[in-house]
Amino acid sequence: VRFPEDLEDDNTTFNPEYSHQVFGDDEVAFGYKGLKILLYYIAGNLSTLFRIKYTSKVNEKFDCVEADDVESKIREIIPPGFCTNTDDFVSLLEKEVNFKPFGMLLHTYSVHNEEAGEDITYQIYKADMTCPGFREYHERLQTFLMWFIETASFIDVDDERWNYFLVFEKYNKDGATLFATVGYMTVYNYYVYPDKTRPRVSQMLILPPFQGEGHGAQLLETVHRYYMSSPTVLDITAEDPSENYVKLRDFVLVKLCQDLLCFSPGKLMQGFSQEMVMEAQQKLKINKQHTRRVYEILRLRATDMGDAEQSRSYRLDVKRRLIGPYKKKQRELAKMRRCLRPEELTNQLNQIDLNMQHEQLEESFQQLVSDYRRVLERLAQA
């Protein structure tokens, strides 16, 4: 909500992707007809208005069953101090002009908005719990995780090893410049013996109204650049990354790596090298596993897949990496031959069908190439 009229504007409304963490695996609230759970957030500081509407509700006295206590379920997620009255909420909205982003400005960029016919400015900040008001703001911000990240949990904000990176949109209202929350990322700094840290991306969310505009890539690249400048950082990783996050990371890391000398076309065609591992880690804080994916994507770009020899060379190179888990199965099979009875061995052999492995390997390769091509297409448009 930026303006009072947004309260009644369906265009500013977006729905949750998940609700199982609040309402159970079936995502059901029992005992209501026409139930609407309404959560309004002021665009910048995320002050909250919470209301429930329904046309009818079962009654314990007459229906002998009790409706789910929806209000208490929502209250468990949203922090105290929310509004239940529209007038109170609108009066808070009038004070929004005083809201300013928290922490240190790291990056400013603009995105052309077709609808508005103009460039809109965005800023990325790094904050921590010492910023006045940030703790309360973060409590409101993290409520979105429950609706948009499948296995979300709230973090221990008293642990000083957390870093917070925030994206804001700058917009004008009655001649004043205001800020709207776009998304954020939390990063935990793990200790690595003897004197390094390994920042690990824990949570990342771009709010639905802003998705598909490139903010995730801007945020991840900014975070990488922030840690790249630190001599104590070993490399940057992610905790249980989603498929979409992996695709985003591929794009950002390839963009960062493509100008390194070790990734020149001539060197790419010679194969994956220790030089690539060292340079990517030292200059860009990228670990070996991620560097290998960057190499495969850039080598695909340098490869003429219409040339039979180049295509075969690329396919074998990628499949040598993909075959690792299958080779592990073969080693396990060799151990089984030595210690299993014949009937047990036959049972295990049935599970490790070589033809099936070859099919799975080819399927994995084709899927990977398809993903890599999408990264290269996006890179060409950047």
Short mmCIF file of C-alpha atoms in Angstrom, two decimals, residues 92-370:
data_model
loop_
_atom_site.label_atom_id
_atom_site.label_comp_id
_atom_site.label_asym_id
_atom_site.label_seq_id
_atom_site.Cartn_x
_atom_site.Cartn_y
_atom_site.Cartn_z
CA LEU A 92 0.31 5.41 9.67
CA LEU A 93 0.45 5.64 5.87
CA GLU A 94 0.58 9.44 6.14
CA LYS A 95 3.80 9.14 8.19
CA GLU A 96 5.45 6.93 5.54
CA VAL A 97 7.30 9.98 4.17
CA ASN A 98 9.60 9.69 7.22
CA PHE A 99 10.66 6.12 6.37
CA LYS A 100 14.22 5.71 5.06
CA PRO A 101 16.09 2.50 4.16
CA PHE A 102 18.29 0.91 6.82
CA GLY A 103 22.07 0.55 6.75
CA MET A 104 24.66 1.24 4.09
CA LEU A 105 23.87 1.91 0.41
CA LEU A 106 25.73 -0.60 -1.79
CA HIS A 107 24.24 -0.22 -5.26
CA THR A 108 21.80 1.91 -7.28
CA TYR A 109 20.29 0.78 -10.59
CA SER A 110 17.29 1.51 -12.77
CA VAL A 111 14.75 -0.63 -14.62
CA HIS A 112 12.58 0.63 -17.48
CA ASN A 113 8.91 0.28 -16.68
CA GLU A 114 6.78 -0.10 -19.81
CA GLU A 115 3.53 0.69 -18.03
CA ALA A 116 4.82 3.91 -16.50
CA GLY A 117 6.91 4.71 -19.59
CA GLU A 118 9.92 5.68 -17.48
CA ASP A 119 12.99 4.35 -15.69
CA ILE A 120 12.41 3.46 -12.04
CA THR A 121 15.31 3.68 -9.57
CA TYR A 122 16.14 0.92 -7.10
CA GLN A 123 18.70 0.75 -4.30
CA ILE A 124 20.34 -2.10 -2.40
CA TYR A 125 21.39 -1.66 1.23
CA LYS A 126 23.30 -3.77 3.75
CA ALA A 127 21.82 -3.62 7.25
CA ASP A 128 22.27 -5.26 10.65
CA MET A 129 20.48 -5.30 13.99
CA THR A 130 22.36 -2.23 15.25
CA CYS A 131 20.39 -0.02 12.81
CA PRO A 132 17.65 1.78 14.80
CA GLY A 133 14.23 0.29 14.03
CA PHE A 134 15.59 -2.50 11.83
CA ARG A 135 14.80 -5.34 14.26
CA GLU A 136 11.07 -4.44 14.27
CA TYR A 137 11.07 -3.90 10.48
CA HIS A 138 12.72 -7.30 9.92
CA GLU A 139 10.07 -8.99 12.07
CA ARG A 140 7.44 -7.69 9.69
CA LEU A 141 9.50 -8.43 6.57
CA GLN A 142 10.18 -12.07 7.43
CA THR A 143 6.43 -12.85 7.64
CA PHE A 144 6.45 -13.03 3.81
CA LEU A 145 8.73 -16.10 3.98
CA MET A 146 5.89 -18.21 5.35
CA TRP A 147 3.81 -17.56 2.24
CA PHE A 148 6.50 -17.68 -0.46
CA ILE A 149 9.27 -20.08 0.61
CA GLU A 150 8.21 -23.70 0.96
CA THR A 151 10.38 -24.66 3.95
CA ALA A 152 10.86 -21.26 5.58
CA SER A 153 11.79 -20.61 9.18
CA PHE A 154 12.51 -17.45 11.15
CA ILE A 155 16.18 -16.87 11.99
CA ASP A 156 17.89 -16.07 15.29
CA VAL A 157 18.43 -12.33 14.88
CA ASP A 158 20.53 -12.16 18.06
CA ASP A 159 23.32 -14.05 16.28
CA GLU A 160 25.66 -11.31 15.04
CA ARG A 161 26.95 -13.44 12.16
CA TRP A 162 23.84 -12.65 10.07
CA ASN A 163 24.01 -10.01 7.34
CA TYR A 164 20.89 -8.53 5.73
CA PHE A 165 20.70 -7.13 2.21
CA LEU A 166 17.59 -5.14 1.23
CA VAL A 167 16.18 -3.89 -2.09
CA PHE A 168 14.04 -0.74 -2.20
CA GLU A 169 12.24 1.13 -4.98
CA LYS A 170 12.33 4.91 -4.95
CA TYR A 171 9.01 6.56 -5.85
CA ASN A 172 7.39 10.00 -5.66
CA LYS A 173 4.33 10.95 -3.65
CA ASP A 174 3.12 14.55 -3.49
CA GLY A 175 6.58 15.79 -4.49
CA ALA A 176 8.43 13.76 -1.84
CA THR A 177 10.74 10.76 -2.43
CA LEU A 178 9.57 7.59 -0.67
CA PHE A 179 10.86 4.00 -0.57
CA ALA A 180 9.03 0.72 -1.14
CA THR A 181 10.33 -2.68 -0.03
CA VAL A 182 11.12 -4.92 -3.02
CA GLY A 183 12.89 -7.92 -1.46
CA TYR A 184 15.79 -9.08 0.66
CA MET A 185 18.44 -11.69 1.34
CA THR A 186 19.90 -13.05 4.57
CA VAL A 187 23.48 -14.35 4.64
CA TYR A 188 25.17 -16.26 7.48
CA ASN A 189 28.92 -15.94 7.94
CA TYR A 190 30.35 -19.37 8.81
CA TYR A 191 33.82 -19.61 10.34
CA VAL A 192 36.43 -21.50 8.31
CA TYR A 193 39.65 -22.51 10.07
CA PRO A 194 41.99 -20.78 10.66
CA ASP A 195 41.07 -17.19 9.69
CA LYS A 196 38.39 -17.16 6.97
CA THR A 197 34.62 -16.98 6.71
CA ARG A 198 32.24 -18.65 4.24
CA PRO A 199 29.10 -16.51 3.72
CA ARG A 200 26.11 -18.75 3.03
CA VAL A 201 22.93 -17.39 1.47
CA SER A 202 20.07 -18.56 3.67
CA GLN A 203 16.90 -16.85 2.46
CA MET A 204 16.18 -14.79 -0.61
CA LEU A 205 12.84 -13.32 -1.60
CA ILE A 206 11.73 -10.79 -4.19
CA LEU A 207 8.10 -9.87 -3.48
CA PRO A 208 5.67 -11.05 -6.22
CA PRO A 209 4.80 -7.58 -7.65
CA PHE A 210 8.49 -7.11 -8.49
CA GLN A 211 9.37 -10.59 -9.77
CA GLY A 212 10.58 -11.05 -13.34
CA GLU A 213 12.23 -7.60 -13.47
CA GLY A 214 15.82 -8.69 -12.76
CA HIS A 215 15.97 -7.64 -9.08
CA GLY A 216 17.13 -11.09 -7.91
CA ALA A 217 20.15 -10.94 -10.24
CA GLN A 218 20.97 -7.38 -9.13
CA LEU A 219 20.75 -8.41 -5.48
CA LEU A 220 22.86 -11.57 -5.82
CA GLU A 221 25.53 -9.80 -7.89
CA THR A 222 25.68 -6.93 -5.37
CA VAL A 223 26.10 -9.38 -2.49
CA HIS A 224 28.89 -11.19 -4.38
CA ARG A 225 30.65 -7.91 -5.08
CA TYR A 226 30.33 -6.90 -1.41
CA TYR A 227 32.08 -10.08 -0.22
CA MET A 228 34.61 -10.13 -3.09
CA SER A 229 36.34 -7.11 -1.59
CA SER A 230 36.99 -8.91 1.71
CA PRO A 231 40.33 -10.77 2.07
CA THR A 232 38.88 -12.93 4.89
CA VAL A 233 36.09 -14.44 2.74
CA LEU A 234 36.93 -17.86 1.27
CA ASP A 235 33.90 -18.38 -0.99
CA ILE A 236 30.13 -17.85 -1.10
CA THR A 237 27.64 -20.72 -0.92
CA ALA A 238 23.89 -21.20 -0.48
CA GLU A 239 21.82 -23.27 1.93
CA ASP A 240 19.59 -25.84 0.21
CA PRO A 241 19.17 -23.77 -2.98
CA SER A 242 15.95 -24.04 -4.98
CA GLU A 243 15.97 -24.79 -8.72
CA ASN A 244 15.16 -21.15 -9.49
CA TYR A 245 17.99 -19.93 -7.26
CA VAL A 246 20.48 -22.23 -9.03
CA LYS A 247 19.44 -20.77 -12.42
CA LEU A 248 19.77 -17.25 -11.04
CA ARG A 249 23.21 -18.04 -9.57
CA ASP A 250 24.36 -19.56 -12.88
CA PHE A 251 23.48 -16.32 -14.68
CA VAL A 252 25.17 -14.05 -12.12
CA LEU A 253 28.36 -16.12 -11.82
CA VAL A 254 28.74 -16.51 -15.60
CA LYS A 255 28.28 -12.74 -15.96
CA LEU A 256 31.03 -12.17 -13.37
CA CYS A 257 33.42 -14.80 -14.78
CA GLN A 258 33.11 -14.31 -18.53
CA ASP A 259 35.83 -11.62 -18.68
CA LEU A 260 38.43 -13.56 -16.67
CA LEU A 261 41.42 -14.59 -18.83
CA CYS A 262 41.14 -18.22 -17.73
CA PHE A 263 37.68 -18.39 -19.38
CA SER A 264 38.83 -17.16 -22.80
CA PRO A 265 37.49 -19.34 -25.68
CA GLY A 266 40.91 -20.89 -26.34
CA LYS A 267 41.32 -22.00 -22.72
CA LEU A 268 37.73 -23.20 -22.48
CA MET A 269 38.29 -25.61 -25.37
CA GLN A 270 41.27 -27.11 -23.53
CA GLY A 271 39.02 -28.28 -20.70
CA PHE A 272 38.32 -27.47 -17.06
CA SER A 273 41.51 -26.41 -15.27
CA GLN A 274 42.91 -25.68 -11.84
CA GLU A 275 43.67 -22.17 -13.11
CA MET A 276 39.91 -21.56 -13.44
CA VAL A 277 39.28 -22.84 -9.92
CA MET A 278 42.02 -20.64 -8.42
CA GLU A 279 41.16 -17.45 -10.31
CA ALA A 280 37.39 -17.73 -9.71
CA GLN A 281 37.93 -18.32 -5.99
CA GLN A 282 40.59 -15.68 -5.43
CA LYS A 283 38.99 -12.90 -7.48
CA LEU A 284 35.27 -13.66 -7.24
CA LYS A 285 34.90 -15.94 -4.16
CA ILE A 286 33.33 -18.73 -6.24
CA ASN A 287 33.87 -22.33 -5.11
CA LYS A 288 35.08 -25.22 -7.30
CA GLN A 289 31.64 -26.79 -7.84
CA HIS A 290 30.09 -23.53 -9.05
CA THR A 291 33.16 -22.72 -11.16
CA ARG A 292 32.70 -26.03 -12.96
CA ARG A 293 29.13 -25.07 -13.94
CA VAL A 294 30.36 -21.66 -15.14
CA TYR A 295 32.99 -23.41 -17.25
CA GLU A 296 30.39 -25.73 -18.82
CA ILE A 297 28.08 -22.81 -19.68
CA LEU A 298 30.85 -20.68 -21.20
CA ARG A 299 32.29 -23.66 -23.06
CA LEU A 300 28.84 -24.31 -24.55
CA ARG A 301 28.88 -20.71 -25.83
CA ALA A 302 32.34 -21.25 -27.35
CA THR A 303 31.37 -24.61 -28.91
CA ASP A 304 29.94 -25.02 -32.40
CA MET A 305 27.35 -27.71 -31.59
CA GLY A 306 26.78 -28.14 -35.33
CA ASP A 307 30.35 -29.41 -35.63
CA ALA A 308 30.31 -33.17 -34.89
CA GLU A 309 33.78 -33.23 -33.29
CA GLN A 310 33.27 -30.15 -31.09
CA SER A 311 29.81 -31.35 -30.07
CA ARG A 312 31.09 -34.83 -29.15
CA SER A 313 34.00 -33.36 -27.17
CA TYR A 314 31.63 -31.12 -25.18
CA ARG A 315 29.14 -33.92 -24.53
CA LEU A 316 31.84 -36.29 -23.23
CA ASP A 317 33.35 -33.57 -21.04
CA VAL A 318 30.03 -32.81 -19.31
CA LYS A 319 29.03 -36.47 -19.06
CA ARG A 320 32.34 -37.34 -17.36
CA ARG A 321 31.21 -35.09 -14.52
CA LEU A 322 27.61 -36.32 -14.54
CA ILE A 323 28.68 -39.96 -14.44
CA GLY A 324 30.24 -39.52 -10.98
CA PRO A 325 27.21 -40.84 -9.02
CA TYR A 326 26.88 -43.81 -11.41
CA LYS A 327 30.55 -44.72 -10.91
CA LYS A 328 29.94 -44.62 -7.18
CA LYS A 329 27.15 -47.17 -7.68
CA GLN A 330 29.54 -49.36 -9.66
CA ARG A 331 32.07 -49.27 -6.80
CA GLU A 332 29.30 -50.21 -4.38
CA LEU A 333 28.38 -53.08 -6.71
CA ALA A 334 31.97 -54.35 -6.69
CA LYS A 335 31.84 -54.46 -2.89
CA MET A 336 28.51 -56.32 -3.04
CA ARG A 337 30.01 -58.99 -5.30
CA ARG A 338 32.50 -59.80 -2.58
CA CYS A 339 30.08 -60.01 0.34
CA LEU A 340 26.51 -60.72 -0.88
CA ARG A 341 24.86 -64.09 -1.51
CA PRO A 342 23.95 -64.76 -5.19
CA GLU A 343 20.21 -64.10 -4.73
CA GLU A 344 20.92 -60.82 -2.91
CA LEU A 345 23.36 -59.78 -5.61
CA THR A 346 20.77 -60.46 -8.35
CA ASN A 347 18.31 -58.23 -6.53
CA GLN A 348 20.84 -55.39 -6.36
CA LEU A 349 21.87 -55.85 -10.00
CA ASN A 350 18.25 -55.42 -11.05
CA GLN A 351 18.27 -52.03 -9.36
CA ILE A 352 21.44 -50.93 -11.18
CA ASP A 353 20.44 -51.49 -14.78
CA LEU A 354 23.19 -50.16 -17.07
CA ASN A 355 20.88 -49.30 -19.95
CA MET A 356 18.72 -47.27 -17.59
CA GLN A 357 21.82 -45.46 -16.33
CA HIS A 358 22.81 -44.49 -19.88
CA GLU A 359 19.28 -43.19 -20.53
CA GLN A 360 19.28 -41.18 -17.29
CA LEU A 361 22.73 -39.80 -18.12
CA GLU A 362 21.60 -38.62 -21.57
CA GLU A 363 18.42 -37.14 -20.08
CA SER A 364 20.44 -35.24 -17.45
CA PHE A 365 22.80 -33.94 -20.13
CA GLN A 366 19.98 -32.68 -22.38
CA GLN A 367 18.24 -30.97 -19.44
CA LEU A 368 21.51 -29.32 -18.43
CA VAL A 369 22.20 -28.03 -21.94
CA SER A 370 18.65 -26.65 -22.09
#
